[in-house]
Structure formats: structure tokens, C-alpha cells
PDB file of N, CA and C in Angstrom:
ATOM      1  N   PRO K1040     127.135 127.684 110.707  1.00 69.00           N
ATOM      2  CA  PRO K1040     126.946 128.304 111.701  1.00 69.00           C
ATOM      3  C   PRO K1040     128.002 129.125 112.261  1.00 69.00           C
ATOM      4  N   THR K1041     127.585 129.929 113.080  1.00 82.00           N
ATOM      5  CA  THR K1041     128.065 131.181 114.084  1.00 82.00           C
ATOM      6  C   THR K1041     128.765 130.539 115.272  1.00 82.00           C
ATOM      7  N   ARG K1042     129.738 130.500 115.568  1.00 86.00           N
ATOM      8  CA  ARG K1042     130.310 129.741 116.871  1.00 86.00           C
ATOM      9  C   ARG K1042     130.242 131.108 117.879  1.00 86.00           C
ATOM     10  N   ARG K1043     129.931 130.810 119.075  1.00 95.00           N
ATOM     11  CA  ARG K1043     129.673 132.033 120.190  1.00 95.00           C
ATOM     12  C   ARG K1043     130.927 131.635 121.396  1.00 95.00           C
ATOM     13  N   SER K1044     131.073 132.361 122.019  1.00 95.00           N
ATOM     14  CA  SER K1044     132.101 132.070 122.954  1.00 95.00           C
ATOM     15  C   SER K1044     131.275 132.673 124.496  1.00 95.00           C
ATOM     16  N   SER K1045     131.984 132.165 125.569  1.00 95.00           N
ATOM     17  CA  SER K1045     131.725 132.614 126.431  1.00 95.00           C
ATOM     18  C   SER K1045     133.166 132.835 127.387  1.00 95.00           C
ATOM     19  N   ASP K1046     133.209 134.134 127.645  1.00 94.00           N
ATOM     20  CA  ASP K1046     134.273 134.508 128.290  1.00 94.00           C
ATOM     21  C   ASP K1046     134.093 134.477 129.471  1.00 94.00           C
ATOM     22  N   LEU K1047     134.934 134.117 130.735  1.00 94.00           N
ATOM     23  CA  LEU K1047     135.151 133.573 132.070  1.00 94.00           C
ATOM     24  C   LEU K1047     133.515 134.098 132.620  1.00 94.00           C
ATOM     25  N   GLU K1048     132.838 133.044 132.282  1.00 98.00           N
ATOM     26  CA  GLU K1048     131.358 132.533 132.917  1.00 98.00           C
ATOM     27  C   GLU K1048     131.632 131.963 134.181  1.00 98.00           C
ATOM     28  N   THR K1049     131.020 132.523 135.127  1.00 97.00           N
ATOM     29  CA  THR K1049     130.773 131.760 136.383  1.00 97.00           C
ATOM     30  C   THR K1049     130.165 130.647 136.272  1.00 97.00           C
ATOM     31  N   VAL K1050     130.774 129.668 136.799  1.00 98.00           N
ATOM     32  CA  VAL K1050     130.229 128.228 136.655  1.00 98.00           C
ATOM     33  C   VAL K1050     129.148 128.221 137.797  1.00 98.00           C
ATOM     34  N   GLY K1051     128.007 127.561 137.616  1.00 98.00           N
ATOM     35  CA  GLY K1051     127.103 127.336 138.030  1.00 98.00           C
ATOM     36  C   GLY K1051     127.298 125.990 139.059  1.00 98.00           C
ATOM     37  N   GLY K1052     126.560 125.969 140.613  1.00 98.00           N
ATOM     38  CA  GLY K1052     126.660 125.209 141.378  1.00 98.00           C
ATOM     39  C   GLY K1052     127.175 125.809 142.704  1.00 98.00           C
ATOM     40  N   THR K1053     126.874 124.830 143.454  1.00 98.00           N
ATOM     41  CA  THR K1053     127.148 125.391 145.195  1.00 98.00           C
ATOM     42  C   THR K1053     128.282 124.678 145.511  1.00 98.00           C
ATOM     43  N   ILE K1054     129.435 125.967 145.678  1.00 98.00           N
ATOM     44  CA  ILE K1054     130.596 125.721 146.277  1.00 98.00           C
ATOM     45  C   ILE K1054     130.509 125.539 147.730  1.00 98.00           C
ATOM     46  N   ASP K1055     130.729 124.394 148.364  1.00 98.00           N
ATOM     47  CA  ASP K1055     130.281 123.835 149.648  1.00 98.00           C
ATOM     48  C   ASP K1055     131.601 122.967 150.167  1.00 98.00           C
ATOM     49  N   GLY K1056     132.273 122.433 149.456  1.00 98.00           N
ATOM     50  CA  GLY K1056     133.454 121.461 149.938  1.00 98.00           C
ATOM     51  C   GLY K1056     132.943 119.991 150.051  1.00 98.00           C
ATOM     52  N   ALA K1057     131.495 120.014 149.525  1.00 98.00           N
ATOM     53  CA  ALA K1057     130.739 118.615 149.141  1.00 98.00           C
ATOM     54  C   ALA K1057     130.656 118.285 147.793  1.00 98.00           C
ATOM     55  N   ASN K1058     130.055 119.336 147.191  1.00 98.00           N
ATOM     56  CA  ASN K1058     129.470 119.379 145.876  1.00 98.00           C
ATOM     57  C   ASN K1058     130.482 118.998 144.812  1.00 98.00           C
ATOM     58  N   VAL K1059     130.598 118.219 143.698  1.00 98.00           N
ATOM     59  CA  VAL K1059     131.646 118.064 142.753  1.00 98.00           C
ATOM     60  C   VAL K1059     131.036 118.351 141.691  1.00 98.00           C
ATOM     61  N   ALA K1060     129.637 118.401 141.376  1.00 98.00           N
ATOM     62  CA  ALA K1060     129.069 118.590 140.279  1.00 98.00           C
ATOM     63  C   ALA K1060     128.680 120.428 139.880  1.00 98.00           C
ATOM     64  N   PHE K1061     129.121 120.635 138.812  1.00 98.00           N
ATOM     65  CA  PHE K1061     128.867 122.141 138.480  1.00 98.00           C
ATOM     66  C   PHE K1061     128.230 122.300 136.876  1.00 98.00           C
ATOM     67  N   THR K1062     128.059 123.249 136.537  1.00 98.00           N
ATOM     68  CA  THR K1062     127.174 123.602 134.981  1.00 98.00           C
ATOM     69  C   THR K1062     127.634 124.880 134.359  1.00 98.00           C
ATOM     70  N   LEU K1063     127.625 124.659 132.867  1.00 98.00           N
ATOM     71  CA  LEU K1063     128.060 125.758 132.271  1.00 98.00           C
ATOM     72  C   LEU K1063     126.776 125.952 131.688  1.00 98.00           C
ATOM     73  N   ALA K1064     126.804 127.182 131.160  1.00 98.00           N
ATOM     74  CA  ALA K1064     125.479 127.624 130.537  1.00 98.00           C
ATOM     75  C   ALA K1064     124.861 127.129 128.952  1.00 98.00           C
ATOM     76  N   ASN K1065     125.994 126.644 128.516  1.00 97.00           N
ATOM     77  CA  ASN K1065     126.337 125.686 127.123  1.00 97.00           C
ATOM     78  C   ASN K1065     127.157 124.839 127.065  1.00 97.00           C
ATOM     79  N   PRO K1066     126.918 123.532 126.427  1.00 98.00           N
ATOM     80  CA  PRO K1066     127.978 122.717 126.144  1.00 98.00           C
ATOM     81  C   PRO K1066     129.173 123.263 125.236  1.00 98.00           C
ATOM     82  N   PRO K1067     130.436 123.061 125.661  1.00 97.00           N
ATOM     83  CA  PRO K1067     131.639 123.508 124.909  1.00 97.00           C
ATOM     84  C   PRO K1067     131.688 122.952 123.787  1.00 97.00           C
ATOM     85  N   SER K1068     132.091 123.562 122.524  1.00 96.00           N
ATOM     86  CA  SER K1068     132.060 122.890 120.957  1.00 96.00           C
ATOM     87  C   SER K1068     133.322 123.747 120.642  1.00 96.00           C
ATOM     88  N   PRO K1069     134.308 122.823 120.377  1.00 96.00           N
ATOM     89  CA  PRO K1069     134.643 121.047 120.812  1.00 96.00           C
ATOM     90  C   PRO K1069     134.744 121.117 122.352  1.00 96.00           C
ATOM     91  N   ALA K1070     134.348 120.319 122.878  1.00 96.00           N
ATOM     92  CA  ALA K1070     134.841 120.225 124.661  1.00 96.00           C
ATOM     93  C   ALA K1070     136.073 120.250 125.054  1.00 96.00           C
ATOM     94  N   ALA K1071     137.156 119.806 124.171  1.00 96.00           N
ATOM     95  CA  ALA K1071     138.444 119.973 124.655  1.00 96.00           C
ATOM     96  C   ALA K1071     138.712 121.648 124.794  1.00 96.00           C
ATOM     97  N   GLY K1072     138.092 122.156 124.222  1.00 96.00           N
ATOM     98  CA  GLY K1072     138.109 124.012 124.354  1.00 96.00           C
ATOM     99  C   GLY K1072     138.054 124.461 125.346  1.00 96.00           C
ATOM    100  N   LEU K1073     137.210 123.727 126.326  1.00 98.00           N
ATOM    101  CA  LEU K1073     137.439 124.075 127.671  1.00 98.00           C
ATOM    102  C   LEU K1073     138.288 124.511 128.484  1.00 98.00           C
ATOM    103  N   VAL K1074     138.443 125.959 129.201  1.00 98.00           N
ATOM    104  CA  VAL K1074     139.444 126.314 129.685  1.00 98.00           C
ATOM    105  C   VAL K1074     138.544 126.890 131.077  1.00 98.00           C
ATOM    106  N   LEU K1075     138.902 126.157 131.962  1.00 98.00           N
ATOM    107  CA  LEU K1075     138.461 126.167 133.310  1.00 98.00           C
ATOM    108  C   LEU K1075     139.614 126.420 134.569  1.00 98.00           C
ATOM    109  N   PHE K1076     139.216 127.630 135.224  1.00 98.00           N
ATOM    110  CA  PHE K1076     140.178 128.110 136.211  1.00 98.00           C
ATOM    111  C   PHE K1076     139.224 127.749 137.462  1.00 98.00           C
ATOM    112  N   ARG K1077     140.373 127.484 138.310  1.00 98.00           N
ATOM    113  CA  ARG K1077     139.821 127.911 139.763  1.00 98.00           C
ATOM    114  C   ARG K1077     140.828 128.483 140.539  1.00 98.00           C
ATOM    115  N   ASN K1078     140.385 129.286 141.131  1.00 98.00           N
ATOM    116  CA  ASN K1078     141.243 130.789 141.625  1.00 98.00           C
ATOM    117  C   ASN K1078     142.226 131.024 140.827  1.00 98.00           C
ATOM    118  N   GLY K1079     141.966 131.334 139.353  1.00 97.00           N
ATOM    119  CA  GLY K1079     142.870 131.666 138.372  1.00 97.00           C
ATOM    120  C   GLY K1079     143.930 130.775 137.941  1.00 97.00           C
ATOM    121  N   VAL K1080     143.862 129.628 138.578  1.00 98.00           N
ATOM    122  CA  VAL K1080     144.849 128.558 138.000  1.00 98.00           C
ATOM    123  C   VAL K1080     143.815 127.494 137.428  1.00 98.00           C
ATOM    124  N   VAL K1081     144.521 127.071 136.170  1.00 98.00           N
ATOM    125  CA  VAL K1081     143.660 126.519 135.104  1.00 98.00           C
ATOM    126  C   VAL K1081     143.579 125.016 135.232  1.00 98.00           C
ATOM    127  N   GLN K1082     142.588 124.281 135.274  1.00 98.00           N
ATOM    128  CA  GLN K1082     142.251 123.137 135.630  1.00 98.00           C
ATOM    129  C   GLN K1082     142.284 122.095 134.384  1.00 98.00           C
ATOM    130  N   LYS K1083     142.943 120.864 134.930  1.00 98.00           N
ATOM    131  CA  LYS K1083     143.018 120.110 133.821  1.00 98.00           C
ATOM    132  C   LYS K1083     141.982 118.675 133.565  1.00 98.00           C
ATOM    133  N   ASN K1084     141.506 118.498 132.431  1.00 97.00           N
ATOM    134  CA  ASN K1084     140.437 117.759 131.906  1.00 97.00           C
ATOM    135  C   ASN K1084     141.216 116.753 132.186  1.00 97.00           C
ATOM    136  N   GLY K1085     140.463 115.528 132.904  1.00 97.00           N
ATOM    137  CA  GLY K1085     140.905 114.199 133.463  1.00 97.00           C
ATOM    138  C   GLY K1085     141.603 113.930 134.320  1.00 97.00           C
ATOM    139  N   LEU K1086     142.022 115.074 134.856  1.00 98.00           N
ATOM    140  CA  LEU K1086     142.967 115.099 136.000  1.00 98.00           C
ATOM    141  C   LEU K1086     142.156 115.693 137.502  1.00 98.00           C
ATOM    142  N   ASP K1087     141.626 117.011 137.008  1.00 98.00           N
ATOM    143  CA  ASP K1087     140.866 117.532 138.066  1.00 98.00           C
ATOM    144  C   ASP K1087     139.487 117.446 137.874  1.00 98.00           C
ATOM    145  N   TYR K1088     138.986 117.500 136.817  1.00 98.00           N
ATOM    146  CA  TYR K1088     137.493 117.392 136.494  1.00 98.00           C
ATOM    147  C   TYR K1088     137.201 116.455 135.177  1.00 98.00           C
ATOM    148  N   THR K1089     135.928 115.875 134.909  1.00 98.00           N
ATOM    149  CA  THR K1089     135.297 115.619 133.722  1.00 98.00           C
ATOM    150  C   THR K1089     134.383 116.442 133.310  1.00 98.00           C
ATOM    151  N   LEU K1090     134.200 116.427 131.823  1.00 98.00           N
ATOM    152  CA  LEU K1090     133.010 117.104 131.206  1.00 98.00           C
ATOM    153  C   LEU K1090     132.079 116.276 130.490  1.00 98.00           C
ATOM    154  N   ALA K1091     130.919 116.287 130.898  1.00 98.00           N
ATOM    155  CA  ALA K1091     129.826 115.587 129.840  1.00 98.00           C
ATOM    156  C   ALA K1091     128.741 116.516 129.905  1.00 98.00           C
ATOM    157  N   GLY K1092     128.805 116.783 128.276  1.00 98.00           N
ATOM    158  CA  GLY K1092     127.645 118.051 128.127  1.00 98.00           C
ATOM    159  C   GLY K1092     128.258 119.630 128.514  1.00 98.00           C
ATOM    160  N   ASN K1093     127.344 119.966 129.471  1.00 98.00           N
ATOM    161  CA  ASN K1093     127.710 120.860 130.136  1.00 98.00           C
ATOM    162  C   ASN K1093     127.819 120.937 131.206  1.00 98.00           C
ATOM    163  N   THR K1094     127.957 119.631 131.924  1.00 98.00           N
ATOM    164  CA  THR K1094     128.531 119.346 133.297  1.00 98.00           C
ATOM    165  C   THR K1094     129.706 119.012 133.503  1.00 98.00           C
ATOM    166  N   ILE K1095     130.433 119.821 134.600  1.00 98.00           N
ATOM    167  CA  ILE K1095     131.625 119.520 134.993  1.00 98.00           C
ATOM    168  C   ILE K1095     131.533 118.811 136.254  1.00 98.00           C
ATOM    169  N   THR K1096     132.291 117.684 136.595  1.00 98.00           N
ATOM    170  CA  THR K1096     132.430 116.972 137.468  1.00 98.00           C
ATOM    171  C   THR K1096     133.934 117.067 138.120  1.00 98.00           C
ATOM    172  N   PHE K1097     134.182 117.409 139.322  1.00 98.00           N
ATOM    173  CA  PHE K1097     135.298 117.427 139.622  1.00 98.00           C
ATOM    174  C   PHE K1097     135.711 116.157 140.384  1.00 98.00           C
ATOM    175  N   VAL K1098     137.285 115.580 140.399  1.00 98.00           N
ATOM    176  CA  VAL K1098     137.399 114.513 141.003  1.00 98.00           C
ATOM    177  C   VAL K1098     137.359 114.670 142.640  1.00 98.00           C
ATOM    178  N   THR K1099     137.419 113.881 143.386  1.00 97.00           N
ATOM    179  CA  THR K1099     137.453 114.277 145.047  1.00 97.00           C
ATOM    180  C   THR K1099     138.454 115.012 145.514  1.00 97.00           C
ATOM    181  N   ALA K1100     139.733 114.998 145.250  1.00 96.00           N
ATOM    182  CA  ALA K1100     140.777 115.518 145.441  1.00 96.00           C
ATOM    183  C   ALA K1100     140.872 116.943 144.977  1.00 96.00           C
ATOM    184  N   ALA K1101     140.083 117.470 144.150  1.00 97.00           N
ATOM    185  CA  ALA K1101     139.832 118.980 143.477  1.00 97.00           C
ATOM    186  C   ALA K1101     138.408 119.295 143.998  1.00 97.00           C
ATOM    187  N   THR K1102     138.026 119.020 144.973  1.00 98.00           N
ATOM    188  CA  THR K1102     136.388 119.396 145.400  1.00 98.00           C
ATOM    189  C   THR K1102     136.995 120.967 145.614  1.00 98.00           C
ATOM    190  N   PRO K1103     135.973 121.686 145.010  1.00 98.00           N
ATOM    191  CA  PRO K1103     135.784 123.204 145.205  1.00 98.00           C
ATOM    192  C   PRO K1103     135.573 123.367 146.707  1.00 98.00           C
ATOM    193  N   TYR K1104     135.957 124.224 147.553  1.00 98.00           N
ATOM    194  CA  TYR K1104     135.768 124.723 148.899  1.00 98.00           C
ATOM    195  C   TYR K1104     135.213 126.261 148.629  1.00 98.00           C
ATOM    196  N   PRO K1105     134.529 126.304 149.947  1.00 98.00           N
ATOM    197  CA  PRO K1105     134.081 127.896 149.977  1.00 98.00           C
ATOM    198  C   PRO K1105     135.268 128.966 149.629  1.00 98.00           C
ATOM    199  N   GLY K1106     134.739 129.792 148.904  1.00 97.00           N
ATOM    200  CA  GLY K1106     135.683 130.990 148.714  1.00 97.00           C
ATOM    201  C   GLY K1106     136.279 130.773 147.399  1.00 97.00           C
ATOM    202  N   ASP K1107     136.594 129.367 146.610  1.00 98.00           N
ATOM    203  CA  ASP K1107     136.791 129.245 145.690  1.00 98.00           C
ATOM    204  C   ASP K1107     136.015 129.996 144.477  1.00 98.00           C
ATOM    205  N   VAL K1108     136.349 130.342 143.616  1.00 98.00           N
ATOM    206  CA  VAL K1108     136.022 130.910 142.523  1.00 98.00           C
ATOM    207  C   VAL K1108     136.236 130.141 141.215  1.00 98.00           C
ATOM    208  N   LEU K1109     135.477 129.693 140.372  1.00 98.00           N
ATOM    209  CA  LEU K1109     135.263 128.954 139.321  1.00 98.00           C
ATOM    210  C   LEU K1109     134.729 129.571 138.035  1.00 98.00           C
ATOM    211  N   LEU K1110     135.611 129.803 136.978  1.00 98.00           N
ATOM    212  CA  LEU K1110     135.343 130.654 135.892  1.00 98.00           C
ATOM    213  C   LEU K1110     135.645 129.806 134.619  1.00 98.00           C
ATOM    214  N   ALA K1111     134.898 129.918 133.586  1.00 98.00           N
ATOM    215  CA  ALA K1111     135.165 129.057 132.293  1.00 98.00           C
ATOM    216  C   ALA K1111     135.438 129.822 131.201  1.00 98.00           C
ATOM    217  N   TRP K1112     136.165 129.593 130.226  1.00 98.00           N
ATOM    218  CA  TRP K1112     136.086 130.022 128.927  1.00 98.00           C
ATOM    219  C   TRP K1112     135.859 129.165 128.020  1.00 98.00           C
ATOM    220  N   TYR K1113     134.952 129.253 127.112  1.00 98.00           N
ATOM    221  CA  TYR K1113     134.891 128.334 126.004  1.00 98.00           C
ATOM    222  C   TYR K1113     134.138 128.424 124.766  1.00 98.00           C
ATOM    223  N   ARG K1114     134.124 128.087 123.712  1.00 97.00           N
ATOM    224  CA  ARG K1114     132.852 128.362 122.443  1.00 97.00           C
ATOM    225  C   ARG K1114     132.020 127.210 122.697  1.00 97.00           C
ATOM    226  N   TYR K1115     131.104 127.769 122.196  1.00 96.00           N
ATOM    227  CA  TYR K1115     129.692 126.826 121.863  1.00 96.00           C
ATOM    228  C   TYR K1115     129.262 126.972 120.339  1.00 96.00           C
TER     229      TYR K1115
END
């Protein structure tokens, strides 16, 4: 099968300083290939967030705040 990629997709979800769960349009394949940016800074899986399917869950200390920009690059 042909792999597709999502280049700098805007991550779905409400950025309000309380919400920690966000979604991607597709689950990354491989999951480890997700590159997630917050305000241009690459986030680390297992340290800043976890990924399950197409759902990104930020750890409490890394909760996005209003004005933050979340972008993702991945293959699916």
C-alpha cells in the first residue's frame, strides 16, 4: 500500500489551558514517526505527551495554553 503523509497538520482540540487530549486526522504509522510541534518546538513522546491511535494526550506539565500552536508531521 502507498503511504501518505501529513505535513504540518493542525492538531484538533481546544487549546484552553485545561484540555490535554487532542486528535490527528489519521493514526500515524509507525506511531514513533510522529513529529509533534508546540510553538515550533518538537515535543517528546513519553515526556511531553503520549499517543494512542490518533489521540495525543499531553502530560499535565505540558498542557497547551491559549495562543499555543500545535502542528504535526507524520506518515499514515
